[in-house]
C-alpha positions as semicolon CSV with decimal commas, in nm:
position;residue;x (nm);y (nm);z (nm)
1;M;0,013;0,013;-0,012
2;I;0,141;0,350;-0,081
3;E;0,169;0,553;0,226
4;K;0,045;0,943;0,176
5;Q;0,327;1,189;0,204
6;T;0,303;1,492;0,398
7;T;0,397;1,827;0,279
8;K;0,710;1,835;0,522
9;I;0,798;1,485;0,382
10;L;0,766;1,606;0,012
11;L;0,980;1,919;0,095
12;A;1,255;1,698;0,273
13;A;1,249;1,464;-0,024
14;S;1,274;1,729;-0,277
15;L;1,581;1,909;-0,057
16;K;1,756;1,604;-0,036
17;E;1,719;1,520;-0,411
18;L;1,851;1,892;-0,486
19;C;2,137;1,841;-0,278
20;E;2,263;1,545;-0,455
21;K;2,326;1,818;-0,728
22;K;2,407;2,148;-0,537
23;S;2,542;2,292;-0,250
24;A;2,284;2,357;0,020
25;D;2,315;2,719;0,032
26;K;2,252;2,765;-0,338
27;I;1,910;2,593;-0,320
28;T;1,611;2,846;-0,333
29;I;1,281;2,814;-0,174
30;R;1,124;2,846;-0,546
31;E;1,357;2,583;-0,663
32;L;1,272;2,356;-0,341
33;T;0,900;2,389;-0,391
34;Q;0,870;2,355;-0,759
35;N;1,096;2,044;-0,775
36;C;0,790;1,871;-0,532
37;G;0,506;2,059;-0,729
38;L;0,425;2,289;-0,436
39;T;0,421;2,671;-0,394
40;S;0,622;2,891;-0,188
41;P;0,358;2,994;0,046
42;T;0,299;2,633;0,123
43;F;0,676;2,621;0,224
44;Y;0,595;2,916;0,446
45;N;0,311;2,754;0,599
46;H;0,523;2,458;0,747
47;F;0,909;2,617;0,782
48;R;1,061;2,935;0,839
49;D;1,330;2,919;0,598
50;K;1,533;2,628;0,466
51;Y;1,761;2,594;0,776
52;E;1,437;2,501;0,938
53;L;1,349;2,216;0,692
54;M;1,730;2,099;0,706
55;A;1,707;2,064;1,103
56;W;1,348;1,911;1,084
57;I;1,483;1,641;0,872
58;Y;1,748;1,561;1,088
59;N;1,555;1,629;1,435
60;Q;1,287;1,388;1,339
61;R;1,547;1,095;1,347
62;V;1,709;1,224;1,678
63;E;1,365;1,234;1,832
64;S;1,300;0,868;1,739
65;S;1,626;0,773;1,859
66;L;1,545;0,871;2,205
67;K;1,229;0,671;2,214
68;N;1,428;0,372;2,401
69;F;1,658;0,608;2,615
70;G;1,665;0,480;2,974
71;N;1,457;0,167;2,875
72;G;1,721;-0,043;2,719
73;D;1,947;0,208;2,523
74;S;2,208;0,387;2,718
75;F;2,309;0,748;2,660
76;E;2,616;0,599;2,454
77;D;2,371;0,425;2,229
78;V;2,179;0,727;2,163
79;I;2,498;0,927;2,062
80;C;2,579;0,620;1,858
81;K;2,232;0,657;1,687
82;W;2,279;1,003;1,614
83;M;2,619;0,948;1,442
84;E;2,480;0,663;1,231
85;I;2,191;0,890;1,091
86;I;2,472;1,100;0,948
87;L;2,648;0,807;0,808
88;E;2,316;0,666;0,638
89;D;2,290;0,984;0,436
90;K;2,649;1,104;0,453
91;N;2,667;1,293;0,137
92;F;2,335;1,505;0,243
93;Y;2,454;1,572;0,588
94;I;2,809;1,657;0,470
95;N;2,653;1,914;0,215
96;L;2,419;2,077;0,516
97;L;2,747;2,091;0,740
98;K;2,959;2,251;0,490
99;N;2,719;2,483;0,321
100;A;2,476;2,589;0,555
101;A;2,650;2,828;0,799
102;G;2,528;3,113;1,003
103;Q;2,297;3,180;1,291
104;N;2,030;2,977;1,191
105;S;2,214;2,714;1,030
106;F;2,158;2,338;1,030
107;R;2,423;2,295;1,305
108;Y;2,300;2,539;1,549
109;S;1,938;2,466;1,482
110;T;1,976;2,066;1,533
111;N;2,243;2,119;1,842
112;D;1,986;2,365;2,020
113;H;1,700;2,092;1,958
114;T;1,878;1,832;2,107
115;I;1,988;2,036;2,400
116;N;1,642;2,102;2,457
117;L;1,528;1,739;2,451
118;I;1,797;1,627;2,672
119;A;1,696;1,891;2,929
120;D;1,307;1,779;2,856
121;W;1,426;1,413;2,906
122;I;1,601;1,461;3,241
123;K;1,303;1,674;3,367
124;I;1,051;1,396;3,282
125;R;1,247;1,100;3,363
126;H;1,356;1,261;3,704
127;A;1,040;1,415;3,790
128;L;1,169;1,776;3,801
129;D;0,983;2,061;3,754
130;E;1,280;2,261;3,620
131;L;1,666;2,211;3,579
132;S;1,905;2,390;3,784
133;P;2,086;2,663;3,596
134;E;2,413;2,460;3,652
135;I;2,253;2,156;3,517
136;F;2,126;2,361;3,205
137;F;2,439;2,509;3,161
138;C;2,636;2,167;3,181
139;I;2,378;2,005;2,921
140;K;2,418;2,305;2,703
141;F;2,814;2,293;2,728
142;F;2,855;1,920;2,676
143;M;2,626;1,910;2,376
144;R;2,781;2,205;2,210
145;G;3,111;1,995;2,234
146;V;2,940;1,667;2,123
147;S;2,802;1,843;1,820
148;E;3,109;2,027;1,723
149;L;3,321;1,684;1,742
150;V;3,076;1,521;1,562
151;N;3,087;1,797;1,294
152;D;3,448;1,746;1,275
153;W;3,413;1,356;1,254
154;A;3,141;1,387;0,970
155;L;3,327;1,615;0,754
156;G;3,635;1,366;0,717
157;N;3,804;1,320;1,052
158;R;3,660;0,982;1,102
159;D;3,939;0,827;1,298
160;C;3,717;0,608;1,493
161;T;3,384;0,426;1,483
162;P;3,045;0,593;1,611
163;R;3,086;0,329;1,917
164;E;3,403;0,435;1,991
165;M;3,333;0,831;1,991
166;A;3,035;0,790;2,192
167;K;3,241;0,595;2,478
168;L;3,468;0,902;2,458
169;F;3,177;1,147;2,498
170;V;3,058;0,946;2,809
171;S;3,379;0,944;2,979
172;A;3,411;1,365;2,921
173;M;3,056;1,419;3,027
174;P;3,052;1,682;3,290
175;A;3,024;1,517;3,657
176;P;2,658;1,669;3,728
177;L;2,509;1,525;3,429
178;K;2,639;1,184;3,493
179;P;2,383;1,068;3,768
180;L;2,091;1,204;3,545
181;L;2,182;1,059;3,216
182;L;2,391;0,755;3,289
183;H;2,279;0,602;3,596
184;I;1,914;0,529;3,475
């Protein structure tokens, strides 16, 4: 049976197809929408800009990788899955990392989303109404570092496997986060 595609999925497929042929920063909204038979206003009903679409593609996968976190999957497993997402569609993600820079870029949008996901997961898992400023700072500090090192890894410095890299991240985790993310 053919599955109905949502507008967001059509736009994502269009972006991925166009990224096979050209740099992500050179793709226009008009090109993106014409490629999948939609209009620019339709695009803007769903996304603020192409960077938000880029982040949405990755963030959907990241969110689904968290579904078993704490229920069989360790934090190391989760980080490993995030890196494997990049490997599964390596050329697409390398294009985004190299050619989608700036304040609303793919890198910042995905990292901010991941920081919020981890913060929300900790609050839910540990029945906290709020996180202390220290804990939130540690999450942000740690995830910014993880993000930059994963970006370096993805862009060609892959001198270790996702599992090996994930082990290194876990060992470098700030002490205040360990009881919240590792001892679950």
